[in-house]
C-alpha atoms as a printed R data frame, in Angstrom:
    type eleno elety resid chain resno       x      y       z
1   ATOM     1    CA   MET     A     1 -63.897 30.788 112.387
2   ATOM     2    CA   GLU     A     2 -67.075 29.751 110.633
3   ATOM     3    CA   ALA     A     3 -68.718 32.336 108.398
4   ATOM     4    CA   ASP     A     4 -71.736 34.045 109.926
5   ATOM     5    CA   GLU     A     5 -74.828 33.082 107.955
6   ATOM     6    CA   ARG     A     6 -76.004 36.688 108.158
7   ATOM     7    CA   ILE     A     7 -73.128 38.022 106.060
8   ATOM     8    CA   PRO     A     8 -73.924 38.276 102.321
9   ATOM     9    CA   VAL     A     9 -71.491 36.334 100.141
10  ATOM    10    CA   LEU     A    10 -69.193 38.489  97.969
11  ATOM    11    CA   LEU     A    11 -68.243 36.993  94.640
12  ATOM    12    CA   PRO     A    12 -64.715 38.036  93.577
13  ATOM    13    CA   ALA     A    13 -65.717 38.548  89.948
14  ATOM    14    CA   HIS     A    14 -68.274 41.205  90.824
15  ATOM    15    CA   ASN     A    15 -67.779 44.829  91.837
16  ATOM    16    CA   THR     A    16 -71.200 45.225  93.433
17  ATOM    17    CA   LEU     A    17 -72.864 43.794  96.522
18  ATOM    18    CA   PRO     A    18 -76.194 41.978  96.608
19  ATOM    19    CA   GLU     A    19 -79.109 43.373  98.557
20  ATOM    20    CA   LEU     A    20 -78.323 43.488 102.257
21  ATOM    21    CA   SER     A    21 -81.210 41.181 103.099
22  ATOM    22    CA   ARG     A    22 -79.704 38.276 101.155
23  ATOM    23    CA   GLY     A    23 -77.965 35.820 103.422
24  ATOM    24    CA   LEU     A    24 -80.349 36.533 106.324
25  ATOM    25    CA   PRO     A    25 -82.435 33.702 107.750
26  ATOM    26    CA   LEU     A    26 -85.781 33.515 105.903
27  ATOM    27    CA   GLN     A    27 -87.766 34.582 108.952
28  ATOM    28    CA   GLU     A    28 -85.735 37.783 109.211
29  ATOM    29    CA   GLN     A    29 -85.731 38.845 105.573
30  ATOM    30    CA   GLY     A    30 -87.899 41.873 105.038
31  ATOM    31    CA   LYS     A    31 -87.219 43.271 108.512
32  ATOM    32    CA   ARG     A    32 -84.125 45.196 107.492
33  ATOM    33    CA   PRO     A    33 -83.798 48.261 105.247
34  ATOM    34    CA   GLN     A    34 -83.393 47.229 101.618
35  ATOM    35    CA   ARG     A    35 -80.646 48.443  99.310
36  ATOM    36    CA   SER     A    36 -80.197 48.533  95.588
37  ATOM    37    CA   PRO     A    37 -78.797 45.228  94.264
38  ATOM    38    CA   ASN     A    38 -76.055 47.191  92.500
39  ATOM    39    CA   VAL     A    39 -74.373 49.158  95.266
40  ATOM    40    CA   PRO     A    40 -70.666 49.567  94.404
41  ATOM    41    CA   VAL     A    41 -68.377 47.656  96.720
42  ATOM    42    CA   MET     A    42 -66.265 50.794  97.025
43  ATOM    43    CA   VAL     A    43 -69.063 52.491  99.019
44  ATOM    44    CA   TYR     A    44 -68.765 49.837 101.695
45  ATOM    45    CA   ALA     A    45 -64.991 49.606 101.453
46  ATOM    46    CA   GLU     A    46 -64.491 53.327 102.039
47  ATOM    47    CA   TYR     A    47 -66.941 53.335 104.933
48  ATOM    48    CA   CYS     A    48 -65.319 50.295 106.592
49  ATOM    49    CA   HIS     A    49 -61.846 51.788 106.112
50  ATOM    50    CA   ASP     A    50 -62.968 54.987 107.816
51  ATOM    51    CA   ARG     A    51 -64.616 53.080 110.686
52  ATOM    52    CA   LEU     A    52 -61.568 50.888 111.275
53  ATOM    53    CA   GLY     A    53 -59.345 53.963 111.327
54  ATOM    54    CA   LYS     A    54 -61.484 55.574 113.998
55  ATOM    55    CA   MET     A    55 -61.571 52.351 116.025
56  ATOM    56    CA   ALA     A    56 -57.791 52.139 115.908
57  ATOM    57    CA   ILE     A    57 -57.573 55.622 117.407
58  ATOM    58    CA   ARG     A    58 -60.366 55.351 119.974
59  ATOM    59    CA   GLY     A    59 -60.009 51.686 120.920
60  ATOM    60    CA   ALA     A    60 -62.854 49.292 121.622
61  ATOM    61    CA   LYS     A    61 -66.140 50.641 122.898
62  ATOM    62    CA   HIS     A    62 -67.218 49.509 126.339
63  ATOM    63    CA   GLY     A    63 -70.629 48.350 127.499
64  ATOM    64    CA   GLN     A    64 -71.488 46.617 124.258
65  ATOM    65    CA   LYS     A    65 -74.604 44.489 124.082
66  ATOM    66    CA   LYS     A    66 -76.437 42.489 121.474
67  ATOM    67    CA   PRO     A    67 -77.607 45.015 118.877
68  ATOM    68    CA   SER     A    68 -81.315 45.711 118.689
69  ATOM    69    CA   ASP     A    69 -83.267 45.993 115.434
70  ATOM    70    CA   ASP     A    70 -82.945 49.783 115.772
71  ATOM    71    CA   ASP     A    71 -79.167 49.489 116.112
72  ATOM    72    CA   ILE     A    72 -78.900 47.228 113.069
73  ATOM    73    CA   ALA     A    73 -81.162 49.414 110.938
74  ATOM    74    CA   HIS     A    74 -79.130 52.479 111.925
75  ATOM    75    CA   ALA     A    75 -75.804 50.779 111.180
76  ATOM    76    CA   MET     A    76 -77.005 49.636 107.758
77  ATOM    77    CA   LEU     A    77 -77.805 53.185 106.726
78  ATOM    78    CA   LEU     A    78 -74.503 54.726 107.839
79  ATOM    79    CA   PRO     A    79 -72.550 54.020 104.626
80  ATOM    80    CA   PHE     A    80 -75.177 56.046 102.747
81  ATOM    81    CA   LYS     A    81 -76.175 58.732 105.246
82  ATOM    82    CA   LYS     A    82 -73.675 60.623 107.376
83  ATOM    83    CA   SER     A    83 -74.296 60.526 111.104
84  ATOM    84    CA   MET     A    84 -74.142 63.214 113.791
85  ATOM    85    CA   PHE     A    85 -72.261 60.621 115.850
86  ATOM    86    CA   GLY     A    86 -68.627 59.679 115.301
87  ATOM    87    CA   ALA     A    87 -67.935 62.647 113.021
88  ATOM    88    CA   THR     A    88 -65.622 65.605 113.484
89  ATOM    89    CA   LEU     A    89 -67.120 68.796 114.864
90  ATOM    90    CA   GLU     A    90 -66.584 70.417 111.477
91  ATOM    91    CA   GLU     A    91 -68.501 67.599 109.783
92  ATOM    92    CA   VAL     A    92 -71.331 67.908 112.304
93  ATOM    93    CA   MET     A    93 -71.657 71.637 111.642
94  ATOM    94    CA   GLU     A    94 -71.620 71.008 107.893
95  ATOM    95    CA   LEU     A    95 -74.371 68.395 108.253
96  ATOM    96    CA   GLN     A    96 -76.623 70.887 110.021
97  ATOM    97    CA   ARG     A    97 -75.778 73.902 107.865
98  ATOM    98    CA   ASP     A    98 -79.056 73.766 105.933
99  ATOM    99    CA   THR     A    99 -81.360 72.683 108.765
100 ATOM   100    CA   HIS     A   100 -79.870 74.899 111.505
101 ATOM   101    CA   PRO     A   101 -78.143 77.744 109.656
102 ATOM   102    CA   ASN     A   102 -78.172 80.122 112.634
103 ATOM   103    CA   HIS     A   103 -76.696 77.703 115.168
104 ATOM   104    CA   TYR     A   104 -73.172 78.160 116.445
105 ATOM   105    CA   LEU     A   105 -73.275 74.824 118.281
106 ATOM   106    CA   PRO     A   106 -74.226 71.281 117.238
107 ATOM   107    CA   TRP     A   107 -77.992 71.038 117.661
108 ATOM   108    CA   VAL     A   108 -77.715 67.478 118.980
109 ATOM   109    CA   LEU     A   109 -75.634 68.758 121.918
110 ATOM   110    CA   THR     A   110 -77.937 71.613 122.861
111 ATOM   111    CA   LEU     A   111 -81.081 69.518 122.394
112 ATOM   112    CA   LEU     A   112 -79.854 66.702 124.651
113 ATOM   113    CA   ALA     A   113 -78.684 69.163 127.308
114 ATOM   114    CA   GLU     A   114 -82.068 70.884 127.270
115 ATOM   115    CA   LYS     A   115 -83.882 67.556 127.531
116 ATOM   116    CA   VAL     A   116 -81.767 66.492 130.522
117 ATOM   117    CA   VAL     A   117 -82.973 69.581 132.374
118 ATOM   118    CA   THR     A   118 -86.561 69.421 131.087
119 ATOM   119    CA   TYR     A   119 -86.962 65.797 132.171
120 ATOM   120    CA   GLY     A   120 -85.762 66.373 135.719
121 ATOM   121    CA   GLY     A   121 -81.991 66.120 135.572
122 ATOM   122    CA   TYR     A   122 -81.599 68.628 138.414
123 ATOM   123    CA   THR     A   123 -83.472 66.297 140.751
124 ATOM   124    CA   THR     A   124 -82.280 62.893 139.494
125 ATOM   125    CA   GLU     A   125 -79.880 61.149 141.855
126 ATOM   126    CA   GLY     A   126 -76.712 60.049 140.092
127 ATOM   127    CA   ILE     A   127 -77.490 61.935 136.888
128 ATOM   128    CA   PHE     A   128 -74.623 61.366 134.388
129 ATOM   129    CA   ARG     A   129 -73.076 58.745 136.709
130 ATOM   130    CA   VAL     A   130 -75.924 56.204 136.553
131 ATOM   131    CA   PRO     A   131 -76.408 55.210 132.881
132 ATOM   132    CA   GLY     A   132 -79.755 55.274 131.128
133 ATOM   133    CA   ASP     A   133 -81.356 52.127 129.742
134 ATOM   134    CA   ILE     A   134 -79.016 51.022 126.955
135 ATOM   135    CA   ASP     A   135 -81.826 50.052 124.546
136 ATOM   136    CA   LYS     A   136 -83.568 53.405 125.049
137 ATOM   137    CA   VAL     A   137 -80.280 55.213 124.502
138 ATOM   138    CA   GLY     A   138 -79.825 53.337 121.223
139 ATOM   139    CA   ALA     A   139 -83.375 54.110 120.117
140 ATOM   140    CA   LEU     A   140 -82.885 57.807 120.910
141 ATOM   141    CA   LYS     A   141 -79.643 57.856 118.924
142 ATOM   142    CA   VAL     A   142 -81.389 56.392 115.885
143 ATOM   143    CA   SER     A   143 -84.272 58.849 116.261
144 ATOM   144    CA   LEU     A   144 -81.956 61.870 116.332
145 ATOM   145    CA   ASP     A   145 -80.010 60.661 113.315
146 ATOM   146    CA   ASN     A   146 -83.057 59.922 111.148
147 ATOM   147    CA   GLY     A   147 -85.064 62.954 112.270
148 ATOM   148    CA   SER     A   148 -88.055 61.093 113.682
149 ATOM   149    CA   HIS     A   149 -87.581 62.856 117.047
150 ATOM   150    CA   VAL     A   150 -89.116 65.986 115.518
151 ATOM   151    CA   LYS     A   151 -92.590 64.425 115.448
152 ATOM   152    CA   GLU     A   152 -92.308 62.638 118.770
153 ATOM   153    CA   PHE     A   153 -89.352 62.636 121.133
154 ATOM   154    CA   PRO     A   154 -88.822 58.968 122.002
155 ATOM   155    CA   THR     A   155 -88.132 59.358 125.738
156 ATOM   156    CA   THR     A   156 -88.856 61.455 128.806
157 ATOM   157    CA   ASP     A   157 -86.032 59.875 130.792
158 ATOM   158    CA   ALA     A   158 -83.271 62.290 131.867
159 ATOM   159    CA   PRO     A   159 -80.603 59.559 132.352
160 ATOM   160    CA   VAL     A   160 -81.207 58.331 128.782
161 ATOM   161    CA   CYS     A   161 -80.623 61.827 127.399
162 ATOM   162    CA   ALA     A   162 -77.605 62.286 129.683
163 ATOM   163    CA   SER     A   163 -76.068 58.998 128.533
164 ATOM   164    CA   LEU     A   164 -76.465 59.885 124.873
165 ATOM   165    CA   LEU     A   165 -75.015 63.351 125.443
166 ATOM   166    CA   LYS     A   166 -71.874 61.743 126.916
167 ATOM   167    CA   GLU     A   167 -71.799 59.217 124.084
168 ATOM   168    CA   TRP     A   168 -71.976 61.956 121.455
169 ATOM   169    CA   LEU     A   169 -68.980 63.703 123.021
170 ATOM   170    CA   ARG     A   170 -67.052 60.466 123.482
171 ATOM   171    CA   GLU     A   171 -67.659 59.292 119.914
172 ATOM   172    CA   LEU     A   172 -66.464 62.473 118.218
173 ATOM   173    CA   TYR     A   173 -63.742 61.586 115.741
174 ATOM   174    CA   ASP     A   174 -61.383 64.024 117.471
175 ATOM   175    CA   PRO     A   175 -61.651 64.939 121.162
176 ATOM   176    CA   VAL     A   176 -63.242 68.292 121.965
177 ATOM   177    CA   ILE     A   177 -60.106 69.282 123.872
178 ATOM   178    CA   THR     A   178 -57.613 68.629 121.120
179 ATOM   179    CA   HIS     A   179 -54.576 66.351 121.233
180 ATOM   180    CA   GLU     A   180 -52.365 69.405 120.686
181 ATOM   181    CA   THR     A   181 -53.435 70.902 124.021
182 ATOM   182    CA   TYR     A   182 -53.715 67.637 125.970
183 ATOM   183    CA   GLN     A   183 -50.279 67.685 127.585
184 ATOM   184    CA   LYS     A   184 -50.686 71.268 128.761
185 ATOM   185    CA   CYS     A   185 -53.997 70.291 130.343
186 ATOM   186    CA   VAL     A   186 -52.558 67.477 132.443
187 ATOM   187    CA   GLU     A   187 -49.426 69.443 133.370
188 ATOM   188    CA   ASN     A   188 -51.406 72.497 134.555
189 ATOM   189    CA   SER     A   189 -54.575 70.808 135.748
190 ATOM   190    CA   GLU     A   190 -55.000 72.871 138.930
191 ATOM   191    CA   GLN     A   191 -54.190 76.305 137.537
192 ATOM   192    CA   SER     A   192 -57.506 77.997 136.808
193 ATOM   193    CA   ASN     A   193 -56.103 80.903 134.784
194 ATOM   194    CA   PHE     A   194 -53.981 78.595 132.658
195 ATOM   195    CA   ALA     A   195 -56.910 76.224 132.164
196 ATOM   196    CA   ALA     A   196 -59.026 79.096 130.904
197 ATOM   197    CA   SER     A   197 -56.279 80.165 128.507
198 ATOM   198    CA   ILE     A   198 -56.084 76.629 127.107
199 ATOM   199    CA   VAL     A   199 -59.807 76.730 126.317
200 ATOM   200    CA   GLN     A   200 -59.314 80.049 124.525
201 ATOM   201    CA   GLU     A   201 -56.568 78.481 122.381
202 ATOM   202    CA   LEU     A   202 -58.899 75.824 120.999
203 ATOM   203    CA   PRO     A   203 -60.386 76.105 117.500
204 ATOM   204    CA   ASP     A   204 -63.576 78.189 117.562
205 ATOM   205    CA   ILE     A   205 -66.076 75.324 117.402
206 ATOM   206    CA   ASN     A   206 -64.145 73.324 120.020
207 ATOM   207    CA   ARG     A   207 -63.991 76.342 122.317
208 ATOM   208    CA   LEU     A   208 -67.713 76.929 122.006
209 ATOM   209    CA   VAL     A   209 -68.569 73.279 122.658
210 ATOM   210    CA   VAL     A   210 -66.266 72.998 125.691
211 ATOM   211    CA   THR     A   211 -67.564 76.231 127.172
212 ATOM   212    CA   TYR     A   212 -71.183 75.205 126.546
213 ATOM   213    CA   VAL     A   213 -70.665 71.839 128.243
214 ATOM   214    CA   ILE     A   214 -68.926 73.418 131.241
215 ATOM   215    CA   ARG     A   215 -71.679 76.051 131.578
216 ATOM   216    CA   PHE     A   216 -74.251 73.257 131.415
217 ATOM   217    CA   LEU     A   217 -72.458 71.341 134.187
218 ATOM   218    CA   GLN     A   218 -72.106 74.472 136.309
219 ATOM   219    CA   GLY     A   219 -75.896 74.541 136.451
220 ATOM   220    CA   PHE     A   220 -75.756 71.390 138.591
221 ATOM   221    CA   LEU     A   221 -73.605 72.981 141.306
222 ATOM   222    CA   LYS     A   222 -76.340 74.720 143.265
223 ATOM   223    CA   GLU     A   223 -76.467 73.405 146.824
224 ATOM   224    CA   ASP     A   224 -80.084 72.250 146.601
225 ATOM   225    CA   THR     A   225 -79.359 70.478 143.313
226 ATOM   226    CA   ILE     A   226 -76.321 68.641 144.711
227 ATOM   227    CA   LYS     A   227 -78.411 67.410 147.648
228 ATOM   228    CA   LYS     A   228 -80.791 65.762 145.188
229 ATOM   229    CA   THR     A   229 -78.375 64.523 142.526
230 ATOM   230    CA   LYS     A   230 -75.452 63.632 144.828
231 ATOM   231    CA   MET     A   231 -73.249 64.942 141.994
232 ATOM   232    CA   THR     A   232 -70.557 67.365 143.151
233 ATOM   233    CA   ALA     A   233 -68.013 69.089 140.926
234 ATOM   234    CA   ASP     A   234 -65.671 66.161 141.621
235 ATOM   235    CA   ASN     A   235 -68.310 63.653 140.528
236 ATOM   236    CA   LEU     A   236 -69.155 65.592 137.375
237 ATOM   237    CA   ALA     A   237 -65.465 65.937 136.494
238 ATOM   238    CA   MET     A   238 -64.888 62.207 136.967
239 ATOM   239    CA   VAL     A   239 -67.769 61.402 134.607
240 ATOM   240    CA   PHE     A   240 -67.027 63.993 131.923
241 ATOM   241    CA   ALA     A   241 -63.228 63.958 131.775
242 ATOM   242    CA   PRO     A   242 -63.135 60.859 129.512
243 ATOM   243    CA   ASN     A   243 -65.647 62.533 127.198
244 ATOM   244    CA   LEU     A   244 -63.730 65.795 126.842
245 ATOM   245    CA   LEU     A   245 -60.097 64.652 126.892
246 ATOM   246    CA   ARG     A   246 -58.485 61.688 125.170
247 ATOM   247    CA   CYS     A   247 -54.957 60.621 126.003
248 ATOM   248    CA   PRO     A   248 -53.008 60.447 122.718
249 ATOM   249    CA   SER     A   249 -50.581 57.858 124.100
250 ATOM   250    CA   THR     A   250 -51.135 54.178 123.346
251 ATOM   251    CA   ASP     A   251 -49.325 53.267 126.574
252 ATOM   252    CA   ILE     A   252 -52.014 52.016 128.963
253 ATOM   253    CA   GLN     A   253 -49.991 52.924 132.032
254 ATOM   254    CA   ILE     A   254 -49.567 56.526 130.881
255 ATOM   255    CA   ALA     A   255 -53.284 56.772 130.160
256 ATOM   256    CA   MET     A   256 -54.143 55.420 133.614
257 ATOM   257    CA   ASP     A   257 -51.658 57.726 135.340
258 ATOM   258    CA   ASN     A   258 -53.151 60.723 133.521
259 ATOM   259    CA   ASN     A   259 -56.729 59.967 134.568
260 ATOM   260    CA   LYS     A   260 -56.457 61.921 137.808
261 ATOM   261    CA   TYR     A   261 -54.985 64.933 136.029
262 ATOM   262    CA   GLU     A   262 -57.718 64.848 133.397
263 ATOM   263    CA   MET     A   263 -60.357 64.836 136.130
264 ATOM   264    CA   THR     A   264 -58.592 67.633 137.986
265 ATOM   265    CA   PHE     A   265 -58.446 69.755 134.836
266 ATOM   266    CA   VAL     A   266 -62.175 69.334 134.145
267 ATOM   267    CA   ARG     A   267 -62.990 70.061 137.794
268 ATOM   268    CA   THR     A   268 -60.894 73.224 137.563
269 ATOM   269    CA   LEU     A   269 -62.923 74.306 134.533
270 ATOM   270    CA   ILE     A   270 -66.241 73.507 136.217
271 ATOM   271    CA   ASN     A   271 -65.313 75.498 139.312
272 ATOM   272    CA   ASN     A   272 -63.591 78.452 137.686
273 ATOM   273    CA   LEU     A   273 -64.236 78.929 133.969
274 ATOM   274    CA   ASP     A   274 -66.134 82.095 133.098
275 ATOM   275    CA   THR     A   275 -68.893 80.896 130.782
276 ATOM   276    CA   SER     A   276 -71.130 83.957 131.001
277 ATOM   277    CA   TYR     A   277 -70.544 84.878 127.352
278 ATOM   278    CA   MET     A   278 -72.325 81.656 126.326
279 ATOM   279    CA   GLU     A   279 -75.668 82.796 127.689
280 ATOM   280    CA   GLY     A   280 -78.253 82.488 124.925
281 ATOM   281    CA   VAL     A   281 -75.805 80.948 122.445
282 ATOM   282    CA   VAL     A   282 -77.108 77.909 120.569
């Protein structure tokens, strides 16, 4: 395979990388964030090792498209600035410790959920099922990570916020419903009391996130809302199951066979889980 002209050349005798703009076509130099000419190679090596490890666990991402300038700029900063996306829940809470010291939940989750409702999610047909514009979703992701959303929120589109909310859940390093409880979930997917007990067994931050998400989804179950969104508990469970549970098996057939049980488990939670204690919790 021919080398991509965009990739900076690494000289074996050096332990630092050149500026990231070097190697770009002349007309594109200056459009990307600049880095110090003496960034240790180890910074990139450790970041790439971590990313490859996560990819090996999660598999390839679907729905990929040609990256926009926003996507590229965001990706270039990730080795130097930790992201709210793709981290563990513990890492996310640590990242927001100084900016949101009184929050029990990741602010990115609660903000996106609030925006879905504010921008008409209760009246949007196919909300969560119909994806938002992929470029707008990418721009919103960058805005949340770099903090520019504080001055001006980059969208008023409920499906865009809904898509990014699902993406945040799906990209967590570890699934919200942990691998340790996965088998119990699929084996007892229709038992409401057992499902509730599984949620209570989760680590505190996982339990809070799962319960918050389920309470959020329960808000879409009013009869008038379903008439407008066409999203029943079954529909919501089908959309959110892959974002809450992650089959630990690498056997594709097992993963496919478990899909229906994952959806049933999430539907059981949506229809039966008592989430009243989450009222007012952020």
